[in-house]
Short mmCIF file of C-alpha atoms in Angstrom, two decimals:
data_model
loop_
_atom_site.label_atom_id
_atom_site.label_comp_id
_atom_site.label_asym_id
_atom_site.label_seq_id
_atom_site.Cartn_x
_atom_site.Cartn_y
_atom_site.Cartn_z
CA UNK A 155 -26.38 -7.71 11.78
CA UNK A 156 -26.76 -7.44 8.02
CA UNK A 157 -25.74 -4.19 6.41
CA UNK A 158 -26.01 -3.06 2.87
CA UNK A 159 -23.61 -0.96 0.90
CA UNK A 160 -25.28 2.38 1.66
CA UNK A 161 -25.20 1.80 5.26
CA UNK A 162 -21.40 0.73 5.61
CA UNK A 163 -20.45 3.52 3.40
CA UNK A 164 -21.59 6.36 5.71
CA UNK A 165 -19.55 7.72 8.61
CA UNK A 166 -22.57 8.29 10.82
CA UNK A 167 -23.42 4.56 10.97
CA UNK A 168 -19.87 3.89 12.48
CA UNK A 169 -20.43 6.02 15.53
CA UNK A 170 -21.56 3.24 17.61
CA UNK A 171 -19.69 0.93 20.08
CA UNK A 172 -16.20 -0.55 19.10
CA UNK A 173 -17.49 -4.08 18.26
CA UNK A 174 -20.19 -2.72 16.13
CA UNK A 175 -17.81 -0.31 14.25
CA UNK A 176 -15.38 -3.28 13.65
CA UNK A 177 -18.13 -5.35 12.36
CA UNK A 178 -19.40 -2.83 10.06
CA UNK A 179 -16.02 -2.22 8.50
CA UNK A 180 -15.53 -5.73 7.95
CA UNK A 181 -18.84 -6.08 6.37
CA UNK A 182 -17.95 -3.07 4.26
CA UNK A 183 -14.66 -4.85 3.04
CA UNK A 184 -16.49 -8.00 2.45
CA UNK A 185 -18.96 -6.30 0.18
CA UNK A 186 -16.09 -4.47 -1.63
CA UNK A 187 -14.36 -7.85 -2.22
CA UNK A 188 -17.45 -9.47 -3.37
CA UNK A 189 -18.17 -6.63 -5.86
CA UNK A 190 -14.84 -7.22 -7.65
CA UNK A 191 -14.83 -10.95 -7.27
CA UNK A 192 -15.06 -11.80 -11.01
CA UNK A 193 -12.42 -9.28 -11.83
CA UNK A 194 -10.00 -10.54 -9.20
CA UNK A 195 -10.32 -14.11 -10.61
CA UNK A 196 -9.36 -12.64 -14.02
CA UNK A 197 -6.64 -10.60 -12.69
CA UNK A 198 -5.09 -13.48 -10.92
CA UNK A 199 -5.34 -15.63 -14.09
CA UNK A 200 -3.48 -12.89 -15.85
CA UNK A 201 -0.79 -12.77 -13.35
CA UNK A 202 -0.49 -16.43 -13.29
CA UNK A 203 0.10 -16.61 -17.02
CA UNK A 204 2.42 -13.68 -16.85
CA UNK A 205 4.57 -15.67 -14.23
CA UNK A 206 3.78 -19.06 -15.78
CA UNK A 207 2.76 -20.25 -12.13
CA UNK A 208 -0.74 -21.28 -12.46
CA UNK A 209 -2.05 -24.75 -12.89
CA UNK A 210 0.31 -28.00 -12.44
CA UNK A 211 0.31 -28.29 -16.10
CA UNK A 212 1.50 -24.73 -16.82
CA UNK A 213 5.29 -26.01 -17.22
CA UNK A 214 4.17 -28.98 -19.24
CA UNK A 215 5.91 -28.83 -22.77
CA UNK A 216 6.96 -25.21 -21.72
CA UNK A 217 9.86 -25.50 -24.48
CA UNK A 218 7.40 -25.54 -27.03
CA UNK A 219 5.61 -22.26 -25.80
CA UNK A 220 6.29 -18.67 -25.97
CA UNK A 221 4.83 -16.34 -23.27
CA UNK A 222 3.73 -13.54 -25.41
CA UNK A 223 1.92 -11.72 -22.58
CA UNK A 224 5.23 -11.63 -20.51
CA UNK A 225 7.05 -10.32 -23.64
CA UNK A 226 4.51 -7.75 -24.27
CA UNK A 227 4.42 -6.47 -20.83
CA UNK A 228 8.23 -6.31 -20.59
CA UNK A 229 8.29 -4.19 -23.75
CA UNK A 230 5.34 -1.87 -22.75
CA UNK A 231 6.52 -1.06 -19.15
CA UNK A 232 9.84 0.59 -20.32
CA UNK A 233 7.98 2.39 -23.11
CA UNK A 234 5.16 3.89 -20.67
CA UNK A 235 7.63 4.63 -17.86
CA UNK A 236 11.36 5.13 -18.86
CA UNK A 237 12.90 7.90 -16.84
CA UNK A 238 12.66 9.63 -13.51
CA UNK A 239 10.32 12.56 -13.36
CA UNK A 240 12.07 15.94 -12.94
CA UNK A 241 10.28 18.35 -10.43
CA UNK A 242 9.30 21.58 -11.83
CA UNK A 243 7.73 23.99 -9.25
CA UNK A 244 6.90 27.54 -10.47
CA UNK A 245 5.08 30.43 -9.24
CA UNK A 246 1.39 30.90 -10.62
CA UNK A 247 2.27 34.47 -11.37
CA UNK A 248 5.63 35.25 -12.47
CA UNK A 249 5.77 38.62 -10.70
CA UNK A 250 8.68 40.20 -8.88
CA UNK A 251 8.47 38.49 -5.53
CA UNK A 252 11.80 37.10 -4.29
CA UNK A 253 10.30 35.36 -1.29
CA UNK A 254 7.78 33.41 -3.40
CA UNK A 255 10.70 32.40 -5.81
CA UNK A 256 12.69 31.21 -2.84
CA UNK A 257 9.86 29.06 -1.67
CA UNK A 258 9.26 27.73 -5.09
CA UNK A 259 12.92 26.64 -5.16
CA UNK A 260 12.97 24.99 -1.94
CA UNK A 261 9.95 22.93 -2.81
CA UNK A 262 11.35 21.91 -6.03
CA UNK A 263 14.52 20.77 -4.29
CA UNK A 264 12.66 18.94 -1.77
CA UNK A 265 10.78 17.11 -4.22
CA UNK A 266 13.93 16.34 -6.29
CA UNK A 267 15.69 14.90 -3.06
CA UNK A 268 12.62 13.06 -2.02
CA UNK A 269 12.45 11.33 -5.55
CA UNK A 270 16.06 10.39 -5.53
CA UNK A 271 16.33 9.24 -1.64
CA UNK A 272 14.35 6.03 -2.36
CA UNK A 273 13.75 3.83 -5.45
CA UNK A 274 11.00 5.92 -6.83
CA UNK A 275 11.50 4.20 -10.24
CA UNK A 276 10.97 0.83 -8.74
CA UNK A 277 7.56 1.96 -7.34
CA UNK A 278 6.35 3.42 -10.60
CA UNK A 279 7.50 0.46 -12.72
CA UNK A 280 5.60 -1.84 -10.35
CA UNK A 281 2.46 0.29 -10.92
CA UNK A 282 2.86 0.39 -14.51
CA UNK A 283 3.33 -3.60 -14.59
CA UNK A 284 0.24 -4.02 -12.50
CA UNK A 285 -1.78 -1.77 -14.67
CA UNK A 286 -0.79 -3.57 -17.90
CA UNK A 287 -1.45 -7.24 -16.56
CA UNK A 288 -4.33 -6.80 -14.12
CA UNK A 289 -5.74 -3.49 -14.83
CA UNK A 290 -5.18 -1.94 -11.60
CA UNK A 291 -2.31 0.01 -10.24
CA UNK A 292 -2.18 1.42 -6.68
CA UNK A 293 0.55 3.61 -5.26
CA UNK A 294 0.32 5.86 -2.19
CA UNK A 295 2.49 8.51 -0.45
CA UNK A 296 3.15 8.08 3.10
CA UNK A 297 4.40 10.59 5.63
CA UNK A 298 6.98 8.79 8.26
CA UNK A 299 7.92 10.91 11.25
CA UNK A 300 10.89 9.49 13.48
CA UNK A 301 10.37 10.40 17.16
CA UNK A 302 12.85 10.12 19.76
CA UNK A 303 12.62 10.92 23.65
CA UNK A 304 12.78 14.55 24.41
CA UNK A 305 15.43 14.11 27.26
CA UNK A 306 17.85 11.91 25.41
CA UNK A 307 21.31 13.49 26.13
CA UNK A 308 22.82 11.58 23.31
CA UNK A 309 20.46 12.88 20.67
CA UNK A 310 22.70 14.93 18.40
CA UNK A 311 19.66 16.95 17.11
CA UNK A 312 18.33 17.66 20.51
CA UNK A 313 16.85 21.20 21.01
CA UNK A 314 16.06 21.55 17.26
CA UNK A 315 13.07 19.38 16.90
CA UNK A 316 9.41 19.87 17.86
CA UNK A 317 8.56 18.64 21.25
CA UNK A 318 5.11 17.07 21.76
CA UNK A 319 4.08 14.81 24.81
CA UNK A 320 7.63 14.35 25.94
CA UNK A 321 8.89 13.28 22.63
CA UNK A 322 10.86 15.00 19.81
CA UNK A 323 10.44 14.73 16.03
CA UNK A 324 14.11 13.82 15.00
CA UNK A 325 13.58 13.24 11.27
CA UNK A 326 10.72 13.06 8.83
CA UNK A 327 10.32 11.90 5.36
CA UNK A 328 7.51 11.46 2.61
CA UNK A 329 7.94 8.31 0.54
CA UNK A 330 5.82 6.58 -2.18
CA UNK A 331 5.18 2.97 -1.84
CA UNK A 332 3.70 0.12 -4.00
CA UNK A 333 0.35 -1.53 -2.98
CA UNK A 334 -0.32 -4.86 -4.38
CA UNK A 335 -3.72 -4.93 -6.44
CA UNK A 336 -4.85 -7.88 -4.24
CA UNK A 337 -4.45 -5.94 -0.96
CA UNK A 338 -6.58 -2.67 -1.89
CA UNK A 339 -10.26 -2.27 -1.29
CA UNK A 340 -12.58 0.70 -1.78
CA UNK A 341 -15.97 1.89 -1.12
CA UNK A 342 -18.86 2.22 -3.55
CA UNK A 343 -18.81 5.13 -5.95
CA UNK A 344 -19.04 5.88 -9.69
CA UNK A 345 -16.46 8.56 -9.51
CA UNK A 346 -13.40 8.60 -7.46
CA UNK A 347 -14.67 11.78 -5.66
CA UNK A 348 -17.64 9.71 -4.41
CA UNK A 349 -15.72 6.90 -3.00
CA UNK A 350 -16.15 7.11 0.73
CA UNK A 351 -13.29 5.04 2.07
CA UNK A 352 -10.17 3.06 0.92
CA UNK A 353 -8.51 0.20 2.65
CA UNK A 354 -5.21 -1.52 2.58
CA UNK A 355 -4.51 -5.18 3.64
CA UNK A 356 -1.39 -5.45 5.68
CA UNK A 357 0.27 -8.64 7.00
CA UNK A 358 2.02 -7.70 10.45
CA UNK A 359 4.47 -9.43 12.54
CA UNK A 360 4.26 -9.55 16.37
CA UNK A 361 6.80 -7.00 16.84
CA UNK A 362 4.87 -4.69 14.60
CA UNK A 363 1.55 -5.58 16.17
CA UNK A 364 2.98 -4.67 19.52
CA UNK A 365 4.40 -1.37 18.24
CA UNK A 366 1.02 -0.58 16.72
CA UNK A 367 -0.81 -1.36 19.76
CA UNK A 368 1.09 -2.12 22.97
CA UNK A 369 -2.12 -3.30 24.89
CA UNK A 370 -3.49 -5.68 22.33
CA UNK A 371 -0.51 -6.50 20.02
CA UNK A 372 0.63 -9.55 21.91
CA UNK A 373 -3.06 -10.96 21.97
CA UNK A 374 -3.69 -10.99 18.22
CA UNK A 375 -3.26 -14.39 16.56
CA UNK A 376 -0.63 -14.88 13.90
CA UNK A 377 -3.01 -16.91 11.59
CA UNK A 378 -1.55 -16.18 8.25
CA UNK A 379 1.49 -17.67 6.69
CA UNK A 380 4.15 -15.58 4.64
CA UNK A 381 4.00 -18.16 1.77
CA UNK A 382 0.12 -18.52 1.94
CA UNK A 383 -1.38 -14.97 2.69
CA UNK A 384 -4.80 -16.07 1.12
CA UNK A 385 -5.40 -19.04 3.36
CA UNK A 386 -5.44 -19.84 7.04
CA UNK A 387 -2.25 -21.76 8.26
CA UNK A 388 -2.98 -25.36 8.08
CA UNK A 389 0.50 -26.35 9.66
CA UNK A 390 0.72 -25.50 13.32
CA UNK A 391 4.22 -26.32 13.46
CA UNK A 392 5.19 -23.32 11.14
CA UNK A 393 7.78 -20.96 13.07
CA UNK A 394 6.32 -17.76 14.26
CA UNK A 395 8.92 -15.90 11.96
CA UNK A 396 6.90 -17.09 9.10
CA UNK A 397 3.46 -16.07 10.55
CA UNK A 398 1.78 -12.86 10.26
CA UNK A 399 -1.66 -11.22 11.22
CA UNK A 400 -4.02 -9.95 8.71
CA UNK A 401 -4.72 -6.19 9.51
CA UNK A 402 -6.93 -3.82 7.70
CA UNK A 403 -5.62 -0.18 7.50
#
């Protein structure tokens, strides 16, 4: 079944059986990949040049060359991002409202803690570096809840979490994470508001697959190598610890 960009971009066309839905999403991802094919090749060349990891002759007479791209990027990145941002939450109207002030203070402290609780600077520096080299930077915010069994007697926080379907919310956090430019796809749109969907390419282990889907995780083939994510495994003797399954989120 051939589908064009307009068909795969609408939610209505996905309301069919599961196999058709999967095929339409894969078609959509293929179309998005082909649309950016030329740019992706140029971006990869830029990253290879930056890392000096392109052709076999890239290291030939390297002592006579100076990687000006690498030097420029390493100069620009700290100039564009040089310090951790400081959250500043204020009330829209500075009227006498102690409750609103307290809420704003709580939000500001939560943001300050979240930025300090993980390596926020590292994520931002990767984004700036990707933008300067390849022309695209992708970071996203992820909400991560940690759930425990509701009847766990050893749970120190039991009785204080929200119970849902026999489980308790023991801890929750919001973090930023870097997304490699290779592993991002988007639907068609002239403006960001027009983009109907985005997709992220993940490489999951067997354990992660089984956690994601207890019924089907053990049946998915691990056909991608950690060292060669862009191609199928050619060596069948590669240990499973080095194998992954390509999953689209």
